[in-house]
Coordinates of C-alpha atoms in Angstrom, one line a residue:
X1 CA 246.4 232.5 82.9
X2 CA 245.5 231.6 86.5
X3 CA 241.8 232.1 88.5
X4 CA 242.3 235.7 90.0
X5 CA 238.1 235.6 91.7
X6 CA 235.2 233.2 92.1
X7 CA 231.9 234.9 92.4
X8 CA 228.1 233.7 93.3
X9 CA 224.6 235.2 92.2
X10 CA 221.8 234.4 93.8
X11 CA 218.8 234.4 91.2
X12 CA 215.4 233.7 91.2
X13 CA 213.1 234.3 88.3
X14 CA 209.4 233.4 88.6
X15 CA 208.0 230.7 86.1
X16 CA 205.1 231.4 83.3
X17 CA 203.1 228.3 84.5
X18 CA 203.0 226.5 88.0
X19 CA 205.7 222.8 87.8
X20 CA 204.2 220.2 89.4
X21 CA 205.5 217.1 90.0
X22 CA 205.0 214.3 92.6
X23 CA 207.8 215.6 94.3
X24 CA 207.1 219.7 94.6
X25 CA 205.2 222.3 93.4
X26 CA 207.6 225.4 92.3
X27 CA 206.5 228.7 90.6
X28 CA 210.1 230.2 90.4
X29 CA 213.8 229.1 89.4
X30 CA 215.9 229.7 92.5
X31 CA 219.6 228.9 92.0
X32 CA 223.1 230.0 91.8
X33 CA 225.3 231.0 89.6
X34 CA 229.1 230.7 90.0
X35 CA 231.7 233.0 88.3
X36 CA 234.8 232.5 87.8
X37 CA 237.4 235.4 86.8
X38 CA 240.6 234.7 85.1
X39 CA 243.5 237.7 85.4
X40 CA 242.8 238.4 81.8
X41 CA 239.1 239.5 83.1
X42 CA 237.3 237.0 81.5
X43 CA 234.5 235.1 83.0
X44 CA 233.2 231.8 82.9
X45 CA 229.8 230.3 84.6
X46 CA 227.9 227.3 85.8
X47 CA 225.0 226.8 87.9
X48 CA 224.0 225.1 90.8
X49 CA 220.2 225.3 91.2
X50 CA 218.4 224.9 94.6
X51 CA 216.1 221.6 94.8
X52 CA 215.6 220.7 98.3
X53 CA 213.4 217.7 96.9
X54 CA 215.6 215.9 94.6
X55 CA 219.5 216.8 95.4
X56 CA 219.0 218.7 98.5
X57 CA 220.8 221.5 97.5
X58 CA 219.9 224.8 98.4
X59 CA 221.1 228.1 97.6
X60 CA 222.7 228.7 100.9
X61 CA 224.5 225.3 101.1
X62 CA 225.6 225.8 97.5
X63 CA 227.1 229.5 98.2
X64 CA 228.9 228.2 101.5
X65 CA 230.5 225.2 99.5
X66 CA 232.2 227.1 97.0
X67 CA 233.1 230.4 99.1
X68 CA 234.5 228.1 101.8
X69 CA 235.9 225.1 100.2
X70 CA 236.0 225.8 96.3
X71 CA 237.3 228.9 95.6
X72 CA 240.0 228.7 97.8
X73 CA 241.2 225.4 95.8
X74 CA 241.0 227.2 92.7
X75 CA 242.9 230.5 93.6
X76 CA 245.7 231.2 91.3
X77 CA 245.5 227.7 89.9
X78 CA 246.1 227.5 85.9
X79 CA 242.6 228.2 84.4
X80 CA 244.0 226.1 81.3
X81 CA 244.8 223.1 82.8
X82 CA 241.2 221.7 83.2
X83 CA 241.2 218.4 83.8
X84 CA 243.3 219.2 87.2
X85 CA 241.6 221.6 87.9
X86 CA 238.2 219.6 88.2
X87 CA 239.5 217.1 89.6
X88 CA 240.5 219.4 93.1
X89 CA 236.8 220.6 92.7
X90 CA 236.0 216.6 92.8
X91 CA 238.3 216.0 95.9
X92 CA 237.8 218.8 97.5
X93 CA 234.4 218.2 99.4
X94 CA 232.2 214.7 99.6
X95 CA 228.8 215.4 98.5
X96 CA 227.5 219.0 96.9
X97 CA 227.4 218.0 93.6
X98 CA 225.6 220.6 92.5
X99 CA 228.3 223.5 93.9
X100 CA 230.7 220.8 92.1
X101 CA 229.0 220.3 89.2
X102 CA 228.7 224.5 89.0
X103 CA 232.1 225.0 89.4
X104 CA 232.8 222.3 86.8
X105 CA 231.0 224.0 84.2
X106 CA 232.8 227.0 84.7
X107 CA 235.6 225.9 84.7
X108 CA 235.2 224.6 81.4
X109 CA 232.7 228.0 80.1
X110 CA 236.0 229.7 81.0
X111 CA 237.9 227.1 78.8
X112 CA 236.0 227.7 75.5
X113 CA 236.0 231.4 76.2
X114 CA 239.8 231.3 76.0
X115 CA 239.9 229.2 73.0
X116 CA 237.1 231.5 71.4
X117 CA 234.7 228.5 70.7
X118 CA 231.8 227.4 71.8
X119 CA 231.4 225.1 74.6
X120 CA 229.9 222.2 72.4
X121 CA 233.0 222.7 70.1
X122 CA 235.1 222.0 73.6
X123 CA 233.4 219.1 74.1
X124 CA 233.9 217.9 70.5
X125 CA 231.1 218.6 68.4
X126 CA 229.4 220.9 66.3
X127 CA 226.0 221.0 66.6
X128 CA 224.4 224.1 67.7
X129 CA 220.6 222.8 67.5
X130 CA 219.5 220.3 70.1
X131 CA 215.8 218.7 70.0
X132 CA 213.9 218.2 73.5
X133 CA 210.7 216.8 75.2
X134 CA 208.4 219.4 77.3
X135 CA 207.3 218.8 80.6
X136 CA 203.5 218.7 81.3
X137 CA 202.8 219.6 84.8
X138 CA 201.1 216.9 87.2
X139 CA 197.3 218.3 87.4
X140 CA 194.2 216.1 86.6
X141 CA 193.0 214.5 83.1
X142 CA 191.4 217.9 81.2
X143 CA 194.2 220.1 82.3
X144 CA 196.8 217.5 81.1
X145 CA 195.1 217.0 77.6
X146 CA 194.3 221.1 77.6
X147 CA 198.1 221.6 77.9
X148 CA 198.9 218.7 75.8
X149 CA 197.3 220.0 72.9
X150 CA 198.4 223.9 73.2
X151 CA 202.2 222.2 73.2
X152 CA 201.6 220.4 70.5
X153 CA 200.9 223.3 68.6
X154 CA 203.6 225.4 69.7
X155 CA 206.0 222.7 68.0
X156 CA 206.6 219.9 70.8
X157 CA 206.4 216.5 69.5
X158 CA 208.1 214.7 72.5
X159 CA 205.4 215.8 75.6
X160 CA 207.1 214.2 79.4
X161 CA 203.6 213.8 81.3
X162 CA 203.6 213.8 85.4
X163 CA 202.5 211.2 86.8
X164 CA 202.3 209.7 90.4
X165 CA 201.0 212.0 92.7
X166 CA 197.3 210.2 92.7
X167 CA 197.9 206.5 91.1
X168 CA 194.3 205.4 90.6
X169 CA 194.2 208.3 87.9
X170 CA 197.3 207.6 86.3
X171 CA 195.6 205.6 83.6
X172 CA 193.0 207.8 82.6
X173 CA 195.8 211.1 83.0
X174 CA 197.4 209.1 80.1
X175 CA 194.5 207.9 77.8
X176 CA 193.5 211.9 77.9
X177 CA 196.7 212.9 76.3
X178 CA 196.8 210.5 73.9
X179 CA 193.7 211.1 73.0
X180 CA 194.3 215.0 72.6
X181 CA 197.1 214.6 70.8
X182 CA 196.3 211.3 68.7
X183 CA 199.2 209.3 67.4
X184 CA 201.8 211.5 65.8
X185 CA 203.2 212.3 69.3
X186 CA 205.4 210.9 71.8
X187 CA 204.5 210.6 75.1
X188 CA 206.7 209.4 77.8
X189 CA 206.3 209.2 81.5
X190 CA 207.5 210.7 85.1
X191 CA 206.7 209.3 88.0
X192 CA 209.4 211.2 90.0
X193 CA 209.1 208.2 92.7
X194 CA 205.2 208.2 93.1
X195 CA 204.5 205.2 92.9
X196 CA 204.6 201.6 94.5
X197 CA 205.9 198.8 92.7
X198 CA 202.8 197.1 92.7
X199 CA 201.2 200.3 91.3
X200 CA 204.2 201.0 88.9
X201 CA 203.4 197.3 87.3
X202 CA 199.6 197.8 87.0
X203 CA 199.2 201.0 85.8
X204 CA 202.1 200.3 83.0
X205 CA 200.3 197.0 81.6
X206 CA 197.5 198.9 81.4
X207 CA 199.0 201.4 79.4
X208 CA 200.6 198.6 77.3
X209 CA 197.2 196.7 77.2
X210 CA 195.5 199.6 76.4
X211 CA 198.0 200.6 73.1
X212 CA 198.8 204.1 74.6
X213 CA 201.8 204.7 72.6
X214 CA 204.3 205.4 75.6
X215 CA 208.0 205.8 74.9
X216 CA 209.3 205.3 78.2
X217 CA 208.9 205.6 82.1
X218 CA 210.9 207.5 84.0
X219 CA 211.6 206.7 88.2
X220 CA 208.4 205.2 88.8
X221 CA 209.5 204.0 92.7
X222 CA 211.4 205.8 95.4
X223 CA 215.1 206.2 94.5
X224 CA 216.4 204.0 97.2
X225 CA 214.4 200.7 96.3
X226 CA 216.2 199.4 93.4
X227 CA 215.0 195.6 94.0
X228 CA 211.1 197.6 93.4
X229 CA 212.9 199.3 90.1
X230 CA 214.3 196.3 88.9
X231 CA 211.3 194.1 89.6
X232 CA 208.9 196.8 87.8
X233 CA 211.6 196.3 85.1
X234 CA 211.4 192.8 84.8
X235 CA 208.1 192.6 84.5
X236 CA 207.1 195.1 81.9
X237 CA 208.1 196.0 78.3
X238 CA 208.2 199.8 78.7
X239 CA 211.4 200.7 79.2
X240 CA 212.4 202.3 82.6
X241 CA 214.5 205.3 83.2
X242 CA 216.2 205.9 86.1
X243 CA 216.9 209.5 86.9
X244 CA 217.0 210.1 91.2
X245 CA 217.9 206.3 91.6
X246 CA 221.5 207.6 89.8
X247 CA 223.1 210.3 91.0
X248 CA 227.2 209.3 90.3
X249 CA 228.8 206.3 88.7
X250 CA 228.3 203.8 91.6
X251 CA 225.0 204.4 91.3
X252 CA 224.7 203.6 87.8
X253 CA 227.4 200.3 88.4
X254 CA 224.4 199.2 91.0
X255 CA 222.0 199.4 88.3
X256 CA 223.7 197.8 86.1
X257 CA 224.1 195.1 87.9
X258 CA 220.9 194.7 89.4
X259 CA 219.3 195.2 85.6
X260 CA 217.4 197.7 87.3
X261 CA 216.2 200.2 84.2
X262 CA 216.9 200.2 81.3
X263 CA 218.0 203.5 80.3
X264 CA 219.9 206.8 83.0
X265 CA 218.8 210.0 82.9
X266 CA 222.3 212.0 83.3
X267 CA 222.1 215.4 85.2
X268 CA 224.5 217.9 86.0
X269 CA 223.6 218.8 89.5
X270 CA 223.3 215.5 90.5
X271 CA 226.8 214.1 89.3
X272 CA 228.5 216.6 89.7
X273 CA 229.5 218.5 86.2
X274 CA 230.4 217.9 82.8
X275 CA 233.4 215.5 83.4
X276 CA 231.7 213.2 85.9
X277 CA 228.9 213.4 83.2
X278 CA 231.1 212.0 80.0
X279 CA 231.8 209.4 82.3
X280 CA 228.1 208.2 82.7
X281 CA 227.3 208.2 79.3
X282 CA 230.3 206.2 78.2
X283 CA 229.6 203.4 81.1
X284 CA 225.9 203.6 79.9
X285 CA 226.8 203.0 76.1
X286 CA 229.6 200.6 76.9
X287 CA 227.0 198.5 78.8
X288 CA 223.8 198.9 76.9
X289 CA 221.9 201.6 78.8
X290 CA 219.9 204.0 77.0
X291 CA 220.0 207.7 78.0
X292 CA 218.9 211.0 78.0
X293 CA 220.3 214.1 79.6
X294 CA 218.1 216.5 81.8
X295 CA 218.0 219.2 83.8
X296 CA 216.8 220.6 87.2
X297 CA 214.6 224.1 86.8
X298 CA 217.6 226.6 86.2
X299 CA 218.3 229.0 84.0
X300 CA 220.1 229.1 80.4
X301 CA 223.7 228.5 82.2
X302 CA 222.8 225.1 83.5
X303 CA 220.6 224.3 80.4
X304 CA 222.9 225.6 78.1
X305 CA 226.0 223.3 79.2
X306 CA 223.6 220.2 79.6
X307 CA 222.4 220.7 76.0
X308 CA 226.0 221.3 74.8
X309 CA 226.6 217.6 76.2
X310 CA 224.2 216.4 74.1
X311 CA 225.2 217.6 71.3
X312 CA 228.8 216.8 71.0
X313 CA 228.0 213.4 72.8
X314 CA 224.6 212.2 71.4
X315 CA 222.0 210.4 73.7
X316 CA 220.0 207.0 72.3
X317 CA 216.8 209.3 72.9
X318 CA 215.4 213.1 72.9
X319 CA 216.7 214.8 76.2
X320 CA 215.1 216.7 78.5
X321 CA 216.1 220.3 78.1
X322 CA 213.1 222.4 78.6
X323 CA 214.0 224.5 82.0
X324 CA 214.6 227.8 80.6
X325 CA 211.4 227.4 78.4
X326 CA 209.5 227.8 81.6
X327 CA 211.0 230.7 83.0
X328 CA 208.7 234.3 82.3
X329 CA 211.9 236.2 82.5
X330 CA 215.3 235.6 82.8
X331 CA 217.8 237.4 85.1
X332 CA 220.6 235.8 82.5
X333 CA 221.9 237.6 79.6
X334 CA 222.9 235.8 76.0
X335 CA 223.0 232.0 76.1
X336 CA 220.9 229.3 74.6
X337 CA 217.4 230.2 73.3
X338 CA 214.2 227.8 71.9
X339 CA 212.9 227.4 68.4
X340 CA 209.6 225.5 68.9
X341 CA 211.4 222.2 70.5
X342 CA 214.8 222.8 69.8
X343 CA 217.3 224.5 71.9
X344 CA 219.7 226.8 70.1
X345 CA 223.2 227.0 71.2
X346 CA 225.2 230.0 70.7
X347 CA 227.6 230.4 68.0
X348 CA 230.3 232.5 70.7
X349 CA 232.6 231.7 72.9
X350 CA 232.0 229.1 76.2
X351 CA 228.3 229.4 76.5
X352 CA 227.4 233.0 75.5
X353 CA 226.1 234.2 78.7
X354 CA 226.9 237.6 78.6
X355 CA 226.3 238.8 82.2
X356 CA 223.8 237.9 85.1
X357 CA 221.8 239.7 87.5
X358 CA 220.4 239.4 91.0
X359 CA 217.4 241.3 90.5
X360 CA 214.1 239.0 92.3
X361 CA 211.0 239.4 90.9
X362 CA 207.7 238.2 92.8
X363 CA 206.4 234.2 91.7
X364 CA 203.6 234.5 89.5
X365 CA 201.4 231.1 90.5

């Protein structure tokens, strides 16, 4: 069976509470969504979401990519030979990892769909229940613990705090949540680049002096400066995640061998897809790195294919999967759903989405 069309949505779906981080503040999901068509009429879909903050990606740039340089690779190729086939979508453009990385999921949504299993069992496992953290959006101390608390009782026990948009507050942002959710819960950190190294240091001995309880830290100093990542890392016991500091595999080599972080947070739109993404894991594992697997703010397509990663691939702690938990309403049909803190994959073919629509509804903030 051979690729007969390639197809984009445009969607944006407004969010039931405001995301702050130290990077942006966003109150929808605006992203992409590719389609492709085989000549039997079945579909398959990824997702490329827009982040001008983190990947640079944008809707437009995405759409362009795969209209102009994409799809063209792809048509009337054989939709069963995959590994081929996403390795043109590699070569075929530098850069725009997240059009790759949409077209990559497809590629292999369409996969599973024509083997009649789901995506995870594709991948090689079986899973279909994957536990993840929930974000709590950067704000100040009695909003954090406020929010804290209402997730905890709506089932969360992994809460991701933002941090580093105001550093002399970071301390106290932190003591507030633990202190509304006492010790029971883990708590780990995002600094999305925020802070200095100098801060990064200080304010995480002070969390470890003060016996906060914090699992982790993620990107605490701008992704270009991995001397300031690795000497934050060498000179706390927290471990360190780096998420925008690794985008591909030389990023992650660098790391490596600058001991930069301890642990990579893997995301499809940033490396690409799911076969760049195996490929991260396994250099992570082979040399020690912790991981997680996250997401950008998208939709159950994106979500749904990062969460089938983890699941038939395992990560050495509780990923990030929360996106589609934010969203008020959905302009995507079928896929993954939540259960408290766990994400619920499908049990039909590729990823279950069912059909998608273009409909914009106005951001709630």
């Amino acid at each position: 069976m051979t690729i007969a069309a390639v197809r984009t949505h445009r969607l944006s779906a407004p969010l039931h509470t405001p995301f702050v981080t130290a990077l942006r503040r966003a109150t929808t999901v605006d992203t992409l969504v590719v389609e492709l068509i085989d000549d039997d009429g079945r579909s398959g879909f990824g997702e490329a979401p827009q982040v001008w903050q983190v990947t640079g990606a944008s809707i437009a740039g995405a759409e362009a990519c795969v209209r102009d340089m994409l799809a063209p690779a792809l048509a009337g190729r054989d939709a069963d030979d995959l590994v081929a086939r996403c390795g043109e979508v590699r070569r075929a453009v530098a850069g725009n990892e997240s059009a790759k990385g949409a077209v990559d999921v497809a590629l292999h949504d369409l996969a599973a769909r024509r083997l009649g299993v789901p995506l995870v069992r594709l991948l090689g496992g079986t899973t279909l229940r994957v536990p993840t953290d929930v974000t709590l959006a950067a704000g100040d101390a009695v909003d954090l613990a406020a929010a804290a608390k209402q997730r905890r009782a709506e089932g969360f026990g992994v809460l991701k705090l933002k941090v580093g948009t105001d550093a002399s507050g970071d301390l106290d942002r932190v003591r507030a949540v633990r202190s509304a959710v006492g010790p029971g819960v883990r708590i780990r950190l995002d600094a999305n680049q925020g802070w200095t190294p100098r801060e990064a240091v200080r304010i995480i001995r002070g969390i470890e002096d003060a016996g906060l309880d914090v699992e982790l830290v993620e990107q605490p100093v701008a992704r270009w400066d991995l001397d300031g990542l690795a000497w934050v890392s060498d000179r706390v016991d927290l471990p360190i995640l780096a998420d925008e500091s690794v985008f591909g595999v030389r990023d992650l080599v660098e790391v490596i061998r600058r001991r930069a972080a301890d642990m990579v947070n893997v995301k499809l739109a940033k490396c690409g897809g799911l076969q760049p993404a195996r490929t991260l894991l396994d250099l992570a594992a082979a040399h020690g790195v912790g991981t997680i697997v996250g997401s950008m703010m998208e939709s159950q397509v994106g979500v749904g294919a990062a969460a089938s990663l983890v699941a038939a691939y395992g990560t050495t702690a509780v990923s990030d999967l929360d996106a589609a938990w934010w969203l008020a309403w959905s302009p995507v049909r079928g896929g993954i759903r939540y259960d408290g803190a766990t994400v619920v994959l499908p049990d039909s073919p590729g990823l279950g989405v069912t059909s998608v629509s273009e409909v914009k509804m106005q951001a709630r903030s």
